[in-house]
PDB file of C-alpha atoms in Angstrom:
ATOM      1  CA  MET B   1       0.000   0.000   0.000  1.00 44.00           C
ATOM      2  CA  ARG B   2       2.721   2.392   1.000  1.00 44.00           C
ATOM      3  CA  THR B   3       4.710   1.582  -2.051  1.00 45.00           C
ATOM      4  CA  SER B   4       1.881   2.345  -4.448  1.00 48.00           C
ATOM      5  CA  VAL B   5       1.068   5.623  -2.737  1.00 40.00           C
ATOM      6  CA  ILE B   6       4.648   6.816  -2.948  1.00 42.00           C
ATOM      7  CA  THR B   7       4.784   5.714  -6.533  1.00 46.00           C
ATOM      8  CA  ARG B   8       1.646   7.646  -7.398  1.00 46.00           C
ATOM      9  CA  PHE B   9       2.914  10.788  -5.592  1.00 39.00           C
ATOM     10  CA  ALA B  10       6.123  10.598  -7.477  1.00 43.00           C
ATOM     11  CA  LYS B  11       4.282  10.264 -10.758  1.00 48.00           C
ATOM     12  CA  ASN B  12       1.990  13.164  -9.838  1.00 47.00           C
ATOM     13  CA  ASP B  13       4.989  15.277  -8.806  1.00 46.00           C
ATOM     14  CA  ARG B  14       6.742  14.617 -12.087  1.00 50.00           C
ATOM     15  CA  SER B  15       3.682  15.614 -14.058  1.00 51.00           C
ATOM     16  CA  ILE B  16       3.307  18.796 -12.012  1.00 48.00           C
ATOM     17  CA  SER B  17       6.985  19.742 -12.589  1.00 54.00           C
ATOM     18  CA  GLY B  18       6.586  19.207 -16.312  1.00 54.00           C
ATOM     19  CA  ARG B  19       3.505  21.373 -16.435  1.00 56.00           C
ATOM     20  CA  ARG B  20       5.296  24.104 -14.548  1.00 58.00           C
ATOM     21  CA  ARG B  21       8.165  24.022 -17.000  1.00 60.00           C
ATOM     22  CA  ILE B  22       5.805  24.249 -19.964  1.00 57.00           C
ATOM     23  CA  ALA B  23       3.950  27.178 -18.376  1.00 55.00           C
ATOM     24  CA  ALA B  24       7.183  29.027 -17.652  1.00 57.00           C
ATOM     25  CA  LEU B  25       8.394  28.501 -21.231  1.00 57.00           C
ATOM     26  CA  ALA B  26       5.117  29.785 -22.625  1.00 54.00           C
ATOM     27  CA  ALA B  27       5.204  32.861 -20.409  1.00 52.00           C
ATOM     28  CA  THR B  28       8.731  33.578 -21.493  1.00 55.00           C
ATOM     29  CA  THR B  29       7.754  33.265 -25.142  1.00 52.00           C
ATOM     30  CA  VAL B  30       4.756  35.609 -24.757  1.00 44.00           C
ATOM     31  CA  LEU B  31       6.831  38.188 -22.861  1.00 47.00           C
ATOM     32  CA  ALA B  32       9.557  38.223 -25.536  1.00 51.00           C
ATOM     33  CA  GLY B  33       6.998  38.676 -28.296  1.00 51.00           C
ATOM     34  CA  GLY B  34       5.334  41.505 -26.411  1.00 48.00           C
ATOM     35  CA  MET B  35       8.638  43.299 -26.000  1.00 47.00           C
ATOM     36  CA  GLN B  36       9.296  43.044 -29.726  1.00 49.00           C
ATOM     37  CA  LEU B  37       5.824  44.360 -30.539  1.00 38.00           C
ATOM     38  CA  LEU B  38       6.244  47.220 -28.114  1.00 42.00           C
ATOM     39  CA  ALA B  39       9.580  48.165 -29.711  1.00 47.00           C
ATOM     40  CA  THR B  40       8.006  48.033 -33.166  1.00 43.00           C
ATOM     41  CA  ASP B  41       5.115  50.276 -32.117  1.00 44.00           C
ATOM     42  CA  THR B  42       7.473  52.791 -30.533  1.00 44.00           C
ATOM     43  CA  ALA B  43       9.641  53.003 -33.650  1.00 41.00           C
ATOM     44  CA  TRP B  44       6.622  53.473 -35.879  1.00 38.00           C
ATOM     45  CA  ALA B  45       5.223  56.202 -33.684  1.00 42.00           C
ATOM     46  CA  GLY B  46       8.544  58.195 -33.861  1.00 44.00           C
ATOM     47  CA  THR B  47       8.819  58.155 -37.680  1.00 47.00           C
ATOM     48  CA  PRO B  48       7.711  61.577 -39.092  1.00 48.00           C
ATOM     49  CA  THR B  49       5.366  61.674 -42.046  1.00 47.00           C
ATOM     50  CA  ALA B  50       6.167  63.642 -45.177  1.00 48.00           C
ATOM     51  CA  GLY B  51       5.536  67.403 -44.808  1.00 48.00           C
ATOM     52  CA  THR B  52       5.141  67.296 -41.023  1.00 47.00           C
ATOM     53  CA  PRO B  53       7.892  69.213 -39.096  1.00 50.00           C
ATOM     54  CA  THR B  54       9.224  67.595 -35.991  1.00 50.00           C
ATOM     55  CA  ALA B  55       9.814  69.264 -32.675  1.00 51.00           C
ATOM     56  CA  ALA B  56      13.530  68.475 -32.867  1.00 51.00           C
ATOM     57  CA  ALA B  57      13.860  70.204 -36.274  1.00 50.00           C
ATOM     58  CA  SER B  58      12.038  73.368 -35.123  1.00 53.00           C
ATOM     59  CA  THR B  59      14.289  73.840 -32.123  1.00 59.00           C
ATOM     60  CA  ALA B  60      17.594  73.256 -33.982  1.00 59.00           C
ATOM     61  CA  LYS B  61      20.045  76.244 -33.850  1.00 66.00           C
ATOM     62  CA  THR B  62      22.695  77.273 -36.362  1.00 64.00           C
ATOM     63  CA  PRO B  63      26.067  76.549 -34.852  1.00 69.00           C
ATOM     64  CA  THR B  64      28.105  79.636 -33.983  1.00 76.00           C
ATOM     65  CA  PRO B  65      31.167  79.939 -36.255  1.00 80.00           C
ATOM     66  CA  THR B  66      34.444  79.584 -34.502  1.00 88.00           C
ATOM     67  CA  HIS B  67      37.123  82.096 -35.558  1.00 88.00           C
ATOM     68  CA  HIS B  68      40.773  81.469 -34.996  1.00 89.00           C
ATOM     69  CA  GLY B  69      42.234  84.950 -34.736  1.00 89.00           C
ATOM     70  CA  THR B  70      40.763  88.262 -35.895  1.00 92.00           C
ATOM     71  CA  LEU B  71      40.246  90.279 -39.061  1.00 95.00           C
ATOM     72  CA  GLU B  72      43.369  91.768 -40.636  1.00 96.00           C
ATOM     73  CA  PRO B  73      42.989  95.386 -41.902  1.00 96.00           C
ATOM     74  CA  GLY B  74      45.828  97.163 -43.721  1.00 96.00           C
ATOM     75  CA  PHE B  75      47.115  98.899 -46.859  1.00 97.00           C
ATOM     76  CA  PRO B  76      48.803  96.061 -48.795  1.00 94.00           C
ATOM     77  CA  LYS B  77      48.314  97.793 -52.166  1.00 91.00           C
ATOM     78  CA  MET B  78      50.074 101.027 -51.128  1.00 91.00           C
ATOM     79  CA  ASN B  79      53.850 101.334 -51.161  1.00 89.00           C
ATOM     80  CA  PRO B  80      54.857 103.147 -47.949  1.00 88.00           C
ATOM     81  CA  ALA B  81      57.707 104.934 -49.748  1.00 87.00           C
ATOM     82  CA  GLY B  82      57.160 108.145 -51.673  1.00 88.00           C
ATOM     83  CA  LEU B  83      53.640 108.961 -50.432  1.00 95.00           C
ATOM     84  CA  SER B  84      52.826 112.677 -50.542  1.00 95.00           C
ATOM     85  CA  ILE B  85      49.841 115.030 -50.613  1.00 96.00           C
ATOM     86  CA  THR B  86      49.730 118.746 -51.495  1.00 96.00           C
ATOM     87  CA  ALA B  87      47.566 121.167 -49.547  1.00 95.00           C
ATOM     88  CA  GLY B  88      45.259 122.724 -52.107  1.00 94.00           C
ATOM     89  CA  GLY B  89      46.379 120.193 -54.738  1.00 94.00           C
ATOM     90  CA  PRO B  90      44.714 117.128 -56.307  1.00 95.00           C
ATOM     91  CA  LYS B  91      43.188 114.333 -54.216  1.00 96.00           C
ATOM     92  CA  VAL B  92      45.177 111.183 -53.447  1.00 96.00           C
ATOM     93  CA  GLN B  93      43.832 107.618 -53.477  1.00 96.00           C
ATOM     94  CA  VAL B  94      43.934 105.441 -50.346  1.00 96.00           C
ATOM     95  CA  THR B  95      42.982 101.729 -50.564  1.00 96.00           C
ATOM     96  CA  LEU B  96      41.999 100.001 -47.305  1.00 96.00           C
ATOM     97  CA  SER B  97      41.865  96.168 -47.382  1.00 97.00           C
ATOM     98  CA  VAL B  98      40.293  93.840 -44.809  1.00 96.00           C
ATOM     99  CA  ALA B  99      41.251  90.118 -44.921  1.00 96.00           C
ATOM    100  CA  ASN B 100      39.497  87.207 -43.206  1.00 95.00           C
ATOM    101  CA  LEU B 101      41.868  84.359 -42.388  1.00 93.00           C
ATOM    102  CA  THR B 102      40.079  83.099 -39.271  1.00 92.00           C
ATOM    103  CA  GLY B 103      38.616  79.820 -40.598  1.00 93.00           C
ATOM    104  CA  ALA B 104      34.990  80.996 -40.600  1.00 94.00           C
ATOM    105  CA  PRO B 105      32.943  83.675 -42.376  1.00 95.00           C
ATOM    106  CA  TYR B 106      32.061  87.097 -40.956  1.00 94.00           C
ATOM    107  CA  GLN B 107      28.819  89.015 -41.358  1.00 93.00           C
ATOM    108  CA  ASN B 108      28.651  92.810 -41.940  1.00 94.00           C
ATOM    109  CA  VAL B 109      32.344  93.611 -41.877  1.00 95.00           C
ATOM    110  CA  THR B 110      33.101  97.350 -41.767  1.00 95.00           C
ATOM    111  CA  GLY B 111      36.315  98.952 -42.967  1.00 94.00           C
ATOM    112  CA  VAL B 112      37.208 102.028 -40.916  1.00 93.00           C
ATOM    113  CA  LEU B 113      39.679 104.658 -42.139  1.00 95.00           C
ATOM    114  CA  GLY B 114      41.327 106.787 -39.483  1.00 94.00           C
ATOM    115  CA  VAL B 115      43.028 110.113 -40.275  1.00 94.00           C
ATOM    116  CA  TYR B 116      45.244 112.105 -37.942  1.00 93.00           C
ATOM    117  CA  ASN B 117      48.215 114.451 -37.762  1.00 91.00           C
ATOM    118  CA  PRO B 118      51.299 112.709 -36.357  1.00 88.00           C
ATOM    119  CA  ALA B 119      52.475 116.060 -34.985  1.00 83.00           C
ATOM    120  CA  ASP B 120      50.738 117.889 -32.164  1.00 71.00           C
ATOM    121  CA  GLY B 121      47.283 118.755 -33.478  1.00 67.00           C
ATOM    122  CA  GLY B 122      46.841 121.219 -36.294  1.00 81.00           C
ATOM    123  CA  LEU B 123      44.218 119.244 -38.267  1.00 90.00           C
ATOM    124  CA  ARG B 124      40.580 120.319 -38.612  1.00 91.00           C
ATOM    125  CA  ALA B 125      37.604 118.524 -40.140  1.00 91.00           C
ATOM    126  CA  GLU B 126      37.129 121.344 -42.658  1.00 93.00           C
ATOM    127  CA  ASP B 127      40.689 120.774 -43.878  1.00 94.00           C
ATOM    128  CA  LEU B 128      39.764 117.314 -45.214  1.00 95.00           C
ATOM    129  CA  THR B 129      37.627 116.174 -48.138  1.00 95.00           C
ATOM    130  CA  ILE B 130      37.147 112.374 -48.198  1.00 96.00           C
ATOM    131  CA  GLU B 131      35.082 110.312 -50.662  1.00 96.00           C
ATOM    132  CA  VAL B 132      34.546 106.551 -50.980  1.00 96.00           C
ATOM    133  CA  ALA B 133      34.058 104.568 -54.196  1.00 95.00           C
ATOM    134  CA  SER B 134      30.494 103.240 -54.357  1.00 93.00           C
ATOM    135  CA  GLY B 135      28.223 102.221 -57.226  1.00 91.00           C
ATOM    136  CA  GLY B 136      30.663 103.280 -59.895  1.00 92.00           C
ATOM    137  CA  GLY B 137      31.084 106.776 -58.462  1.00 95.00           C
ATOM    138  CA  TRP B 138      32.379 108.696 -55.467  1.00 96.00           C
ATOM    139  CA  LYS B 139      30.295 109.455 -52.374  1.00 95.00           C
ATOM    140  CA  PRO B 140      31.325 111.929 -49.648  1.00 94.00           C
ATOM    141  CA  VAL B 141      31.736 110.454 -46.189  1.00 93.00           C
ATOM    142  CA  LYS B 142      31.200 111.911 -42.753  1.00 90.00           C
ATOM    143  CA  LEU B 143      34.065 112.528 -40.354  1.00 92.00           C
ATOM    144  CA  VAL B 144      33.789 112.080 -36.596  1.00 91.00           C
ATOM    145  CA  HIS B 145      36.370 112.669 -33.908  1.00 86.00           C
ATOM    146  CA  GLY B 146      38.333 109.524 -33.177  1.00 74.00           C
ATOM    147  CA  GLY B 147      38.839 109.350 -29.440  1.00 68.00           C
ATOM    148  CA  GLY B 148      40.242 112.097 -27.291  1.00 69.00           C
ATOM    149  CA  ASP B 149      42.592 113.502 -29.920  1.00 74.00           C
ATOM    150  CA  PRO B 150      40.899 116.552 -31.519  1.00 75.00           C
ATOM    151  CA  SER B 151      43.004 116.124 -34.662  1.00 80.00           C
ATOM    152  CA  ALA B 152      42.041 112.450 -35.235  1.00 88.00           C
ATOM    153  CA  PHE B 153      38.999 111.551 -37.326  1.00 91.00           C
ATOM    154  CA  THR B 154      37.201 108.389 -38.432  1.00 91.00           C
ATOM    155  CA  VAL B 155      35.288 107.837 -41.660  1.00 90.00           C
ATOM    156  CA  VAL B 156      31.668 106.758 -41.235  1.00 83.00           C
ATOM    157  CA  SER B 157      29.628 105.576 -44.233  1.00 89.00           C
ATOM    158  CA  PRO B 158      27.286 102.687 -45.149  1.00 90.00           C
ATOM    159  CA  ALA B 159      29.431 102.207 -48.245  1.00 92.00           C
ATOM    160  CA  THR B 160      32.281 100.944 -46.047  1.00 93.00           C
ATOM    161  CA  THR B 161      30.381  97.826 -44.900  1.00 93.00           C
ATOM    162  CA  THR B 162      30.184  94.490 -46.728  1.00 92.00           C
ATOM    163  CA  ALA B 163      27.344  92.014 -46.025  1.00 92.00           C
ATOM    164  CA  ARG B 164      29.484  88.883 -45.806  1.00 94.00           C
ATOM    165  CA  LEU B 165      33.184  88.139 -45.894  1.00 95.00           C
ATOM    166  CA  GLU B 166      34.049  84.507 -46.471  1.00 95.00           C
ATOM    167  CA  ASP B 167      37.041  82.802 -44.936  1.00 95.00           C
ATOM    168  CA  GLY B 168      40.212  83.243 -46.939  1.00 94.00           C
ATOM    169  CA  ARG B 169      38.874  86.300 -48.787  1.00 95.00           C
ATOM    170  CA  SER B 170      39.510  90.046 -48.535  1.00 95.00           C
ATOM    171  CA  VAL B 171      37.565  93.184 -49.426  1.00 96.00           C
ATOM    172  CA  ASP B 172      38.867  96.605 -50.590  1.00 96.00           C
ATOM    173  CA  PHE B 173      37.496 100.020 -49.683  1.00 96.00           C
ATOM    174  CA  VAL B 174      38.869 102.786 -51.934  1.00 96.00           C
ATOM    175  CA  PHE B 175      38.961 106.419 -50.739  1.00 97.00           C
ATOM    176  CA  ARG B 176      39.943 109.768 -52.262  1.00 96.00           C
ATOM    177  CA  VAL B 177      41.419 112.293 -49.844  1.00 97.00           C
ATOM    178  CA  GLY B 178      41.988 116.007 -50.430  1.00 96.00           C
ATOM    179  CA  LEU B 179      43.729 118.508 -48.143  1.00 96.00           C
ATOM    180  CA  SER B 180      42.616 122.146 -48.140  1.00 95.00           C
ATOM    181  CA  ALA B 181      44.989 124.980 -48.967  1.00 94.00           C
ATOM    182  CA  LYS B 182      43.850 126.575 -45.688  1.00 93.00           C
ATOM    183  CA  ALA B 183      45.428 123.774 -43.658  1.00 93.00           C
ATOM    184  CA  SER B 184      48.079 124.808 -41.167  1.00 92.00           C
ATOM    185  CA  LYS B 185      51.378 125.680 -42.829  1.00 91.00           C
ATOM    186  CA  GLU B 186      53.118 123.886 -39.972  1.00 90.00           C
ATOM    187  CA  MET B 187      51.599 120.526 -40.985  1.00 92.00           C
ATOM    188  CA  THR B 188      54.299 118.382 -42.553  1.00 93.00           C
ATOM    189  CA  SER B 189      52.660 114.927 -42.537  1.00 94.00           C
ATOM    190  CA  LEU B 190      49.247 113.239 -42.595  1.00 95.00           C
ATOM    191  CA  ALA B 191      48.710 109.663 -41.334  1.00 95.00           C
ATOM    192  CA  PHE B 192      46.068 107.052 -42.243  1.00 96.00           C
ATOM    193  CA  VAL B 193      45.326 104.017 -40.051  1.00 95.00           C
ATOM    194  CA  ALA B 194      43.411 100.907 -41.180  1.00 96.00           C
ATOM    195  CA  LYS B 195      40.722  99.505 -38.888  1.00 94.00           C
ATOM    196  CA  ALA B 196      38.028  96.818 -39.178  1.00 95.00           C
ATOM    197  CA  GLN B 197      35.048  95.750 -37.122  1.00 92.00           C
ATOM    198  CA  ALA B 198      32.330  93.078 -37.192  1.00 92.00           C
ATOM    199  CA  PRO B 199      29.177  92.825 -35.026  1.00 90.00           C
ATOM    200  CA  GLY B 200      29.922  91.285 -31.654  1.00 84.00           C
ATOM    201  CA  SER B 201      33.682  91.745 -31.940  1.00 84.00           C
ATOM    202  CA  GLU B 202      36.109  94.427 -30.865  1.00 87.00           C
ATOM    203  CA  PRO B 203      37.569  96.852 -33.455  1.00 90.00           C
ATOM    204  CA  VAL B 204      40.864  95.701 -34.896  1.00 94.00           C
ATOM    205  CA  THR B 205      43.659  98.171 -35.754  1.00 94.00           C
ATOM    206  CA  GLY B 206      46.042  97.346 -38.560  1.00 95.00           C
ATOM    207  CA  SER B 207      48.868  99.088 -40.402  1.00 94.00           C
ATOM    208  CA  VAL B 208      49.536 102.826 -40.871  1.00 95.00           C
ATOM    209  CA  ARG B 209      50.587 104.871 -43.907  1.00 95.00           C
ATOM    210  CA  VAL B 210      52.108 108.366 -43.546  1.00 95.00           C
ATOM    211  CA  PHE B 211      51.963 110.969 -46.346  1.00 96.00           C
ATOM    212  CA  ASP B 212      54.371 113.912 -46.586  1.00 95.00           C
ATOM    213  CA  VAL B 213      52.478 117.217 -46.781  1.00 95.00           C
ATOM    214  CA  THR B 214      53.646 120.005 -49.090  1.00 95.00           C
ATOM    215  CA  HIS B 215      52.083 123.442 -49.328  1.00 92.00           C
ATOM    216  CA  ALA B 216      51.576 125.159 -52.675  1.00 82.00           C
ATOM    217  CA  ALA B 217      53.156 128.590 -53.085  1.00 77.00           C
ATOM    218  CA  ALA B 218      50.785 131.520 -52.618  1.00 69.00           C
ATOM    219  CA  PRO B 219      49.724 133.125 -55.922  1.00 65.00           C
ATOM    220  CA  ALA B 220      51.221 136.521 -56.723  1.00 63.00           C
ATOM    221  CA  PRO B 221      48.846 139.498 -56.294  1.00 64.00           C
ATOM    222  CA  ASP B 222      47.126 140.761 -59.428  1.00 63.00           C
ATOM    223  CA  THR B 223      48.752 143.865 -60.933  1.00 60.00           C
ATOM    224  CA  LYS B 224      47.493 146.146 -63.686  1.00 62.00           C
ATOM    225  CA  PRO B 225      49.219 145.651 -67.013  1.00 59.00           C
ATOM    226  CA  THR B 226      51.680 148.406 -67.818  1.00 63.00           C
ATOM    227  CA  THR B 227      52.708 149.652 -71.239  1.00 64.00           C
ATOM    228  CA  PRO B 228      56.075 148.216 -72.052  1.00 63.00           C
ATOM    229  CA  ALA B 229      58.813 150.827 -72.346  1.00 63.00           C
ATOM    230  CA  LYS B 230      60.162 151.461 -75.782  1.00 67.00           C
ATOM    231  CA  PRO B 231      63.551 149.950 -76.329  1.00 66.00           C
ATOM    232  CA  ALA B 232      66.408 152.426 -76.197  1.00 64.00           C
ATOM    233  CA  PRO B 233      67.984 153.167 -79.574  1.00 64.00           C
ATOM    234  CA  LYS B 234      71.055 151.253 -80.308  1.00 65.00           C
ATOM    235  CA  PRO B 235      74.206 153.330 -79.881  1.00 61.00           C
ATOM    236  CA  THR B 236      75.867 154.333 -83.123  1.00 60.00           C
ATOM    237  CA  LYS B 237      79.529 154.833 -83.721  1.00 58.00           C
ATOM    238  CA  SER B 238      80.384 158.465 -83.542  1.00 54.00           C
ATOM    239  CA  ALA B 239      83.501 160.429 -84.262  1.00 49.00           C
ATOM    240  CA  GLU B 240      85.856 161.017 -81.467  1.00 54.00           C
ATOM    241  CA  PRO B 241      84.779 163.978 -79.383  1.00 54.00           C
ATOM    242  CA  THR B 242      86.477 167.210 -80.290  1.00 51.00           C
ATOM    243  CA  LYS B 243      87.636 169.719 -77.820  1.00 52.00           C
ATOM    244  CA  ALA B 244      85.196 172.501 -77.160  1.00 50.00           C
ATOM    245  CA  ALA B 245      86.052 175.680 -78.984  1.00 48.00           C
ATOM    246  CA  GLN B 246      87.371 178.352 -76.701  1.00 52.00           C
ATOM    247  CA  PRO B 247      85.826 181.812 -76.696  1.00 49.00           C
ATOM    248  CA  ALA B 248      87.028 184.225 -79.325  1.00 47.00           C
ATOM    249  CA  ALA B 249      88.672 186.432 -76.735  1.00 46.00           C
ATOM    250  CA  ASP B 250      90.732 183.575 -75.387  1.00 48.00           C
ATOM    251  CA  GLN B 251      91.654 182.408 -78.860  1.00 47.00           C
ATOM    252  CA  SER B 252      92.875 185.884 -79.706  1.00 45.00           C
ATOM    253  CA  LYS B 253      95.140 185.861 -76.676  1.00 48.00           C
ATOM    254  CA  ASP B 254      96.590 182.470 -77.227  1.00 47.00           C
ATOM    255  CA  ALA B 255      96.821 182.316 -80.992  1.00 46.00           C
ATOM    256  CA  ALA B 256      99.018 184.637 -82.972  1.00 47.00           C
ATOM    257  CA  PRO B 257      97.258 186.766 -85.608  1.00 48.00           C
ATOM    258  CA  THR B 258      97.560 185.426 -89.103  1.00 50.00           C
ATOM    259  CA  ALA B 259      97.285 187.354 -92.340  1.00 49.00           C
ATOM    260  CA  ALA B 260      94.051 186.950 -94.286  1.00 47.00           C
ATOM    261  CA  PRO B 261      94.511 184.716 -97.297  1.00 48.00           C
ATOM    262  CA  ALA B 262      94.786 186.566-100.563  1.00 48.00           C
ATOM    263  CA  THR B 263      92.120 185.863-103.090  1.00 47.00           C
ATOM    264  CA  THR B 264      92.977 185.855-106.717  1.00 49.00           C
ATOM    265  CA  ALA B 265      90.482 185.974-109.516  1.00 47.00           C
ATOM    266  CA  PRO B 266      90.614 183.294-112.119  1.00 48.00           C
ATOM    267  CA  ALA B 267      92.454 183.994-115.308  1.00 49.00           C
ATOM    268  CA  GLY B 268      90.458 185.929-117.935  1.00 49.00           C
ATOM    269  CA  THR B 269      87.956 187.318-115.399  1.00 47.00           C
ATOM    270  CA  PRO B 270      87.991 191.119-114.758  1.00 47.00           C
ATOM    271  CA  GLU B 271      88.580 191.993-111.201  1.00 46.00           C
ATOM    272  CA  LEU B 272      85.572 193.562-109.433  1.00 47.00           C
ATOM    273  CA  ALA B 273      85.897 196.870-107.621  1.00 46.00           C
ATOM    274  CA  HIS B 274      86.363 196.651-103.916  1.00 48.00           C
ATOM    275  CA  THR B 275      84.252 198.909-101.651  1.00 47.00           C
ATOM    276  CA  GLY B 276      85.077 199.487 -98.064  1.00 48.00           C
ATOM    277  CA  SER B 277      83.388 201.362 -95.302  1.00 48.00           C
ATOM    278  CA  SER B 278      83.999 204.779 -97.012  1.00 51.00           C
ATOM    279  CA  GLY B 279      82.277 203.591-100.190  1.00 53.00           C
ATOM    280  CA  THR B 280      79.144 202.708 -98.229  1.00 56.00           C
ATOM    281  CA  ASN B 281      78.928 206.158 -96.596  1.00 60.00           C
ATOM    282  CA  THR B 282      79.268 207.944 -99.954  1.00 65.00           C
ATOM    283  CA  PHE B 283      76.397 205.948-101.431  1.00 67.00           C
ATOM    284  CA  LEU B 284      74.125 206.853 -98.543  1.00 68.00           C
ATOM    285  CA  ALA B 285      74.960 210.557 -98.826  1.00 67.00           C
ATOM    286  CA  LEU B 286      74.234 210.672-102.569  1.00 73.00           C
ATOM    287  CA  SER B 287      70.940 208.839-102.107  1.00 69.00           C
ATOM    288  CA  SER B 288      69.806 211.267 -99.409  1.00 70.00           C
ATOM    289  CA  ALA B 289      70.639 214.310-101.575  1.00 71.00           C
ATOM    290  CA  ALA B 290      68.652 212.871-104.482  1.00 73.00           C
ATOM    291  CA  PHE B 291      65.584 212.279-102.316  1.00 69.00           C
ATOM    292  CA  LEU B 292      65.803 215.829-100.929  1.00 76.00           C
ATOM    293  CA  ALA B 293      65.994 217.359-104.418  1.00 74.00           C
ATOM    294  CA  LEU B 294      63.062 215.306-105.591  1.00 76.00           C
ATOM    295  CA  GLY B 295      61.025 216.343-102.597  1.00 74.00           C
ATOM    296  CA  ALA B 296      61.820 220.027-103.091  1.00 72.00           C
ATOM    297  CA  GLY B 297      60.847 219.864-106.761  1.00 74.00           C
ATOM    298  CA  THR B 298      57.568 218.228-105.926  1.00 73.00           C
ATOM    299  CA  LEU B 299      56.754 220.902-103.336  1.00 75.00           C
ATOM    300  CA  VAL B 300      57.466 223.736-105.829  1.00 70.00           C
ATOM    301  CA  ALA B 301      55.201 222.134-108.461  1.00 72.00           C
ATOM    302  CA  VAL B 302      52.322 221.824-106.006  1.00 67.00           C
ATOM    303  CA  ARG B 303      52.501 225.507-105.036  1.00 72.00           C
ATOM    304  CA  ARG B 304      52.429 226.651-108.673  1.00 72.00           C
ATOM    305  CA  LEU B 305      49.316 224.599-109.371  1.00 73.00           C
ATOM    306  CA  ARG B 306      47.495 226.242-106.424  1.00 67.00           C
ATOM    307  CA  ARG B 307      48.337 229.729-107.657  1.00 66.00           C
ATOM    308  CA  GLN B 308      46.992 229.057-111.132  1.00 64.00           C
ATOM    309  CA  HIS B 309      43.660 227.963-109.737  1.00 57.00           C
TER     310      HIS B 309
END
């Protein structure tokens, strides 16, 4: 009896253990399938449909460019030797270049031209005329004081800003600068400094170019035209000067009297009678006597005619 009972219990226990194993295997199989289904549903739910923006895409931000270094302003196209400007003379050309070698692009880069007198002051805003090349022409620019130095100025103009400057590229800003004739005569030099700036960054100062200043000579005052003097006559050769003749009285004292030269009539010609001072007096006396006789005769004739009447 005992043996059969134990045998039956053992058989029942074996069957129960087998059932438990089968149930555990089935549960494991169902659980694994459910996990796979859950993973599949989750993946399907996260796949965006065409034309539907996702939350992750709407919140994405453009990465901030990383620059290695700063902008490089300067005057690479201008030879520092032999630069000069004349007060009151023609304008000179100044080319400011800004290079970007930082590894990333820049937005709204501005080229800034600084002007100052290397000596102590002596430069006024009205002494300068500055234009910038823009749109195929020249546009005047505004000058503002640059810092605490009253003789330093900075050029301000929208034409000196570029929208975008790519990495490895450079941009040129071309200026024309004129110096007034009314500038101080003591000014001997004029300096230009290259600067650059981009939004969110500090201004960068580059190289400097110095121009020698010369002052034009003042124009001569206007004078009324004068009639040119007639040229003096050319000197002619003349005979050697003779000694001035001495007065007759002196000559008579110094010189011995000489006999008058005898005049001889030519052959065959009768010699004329010579009359002296006595001959002249005789002629006058005879003439007077004739006139007196004529007058007396006339008077006698007149009296006779009166008596007859």
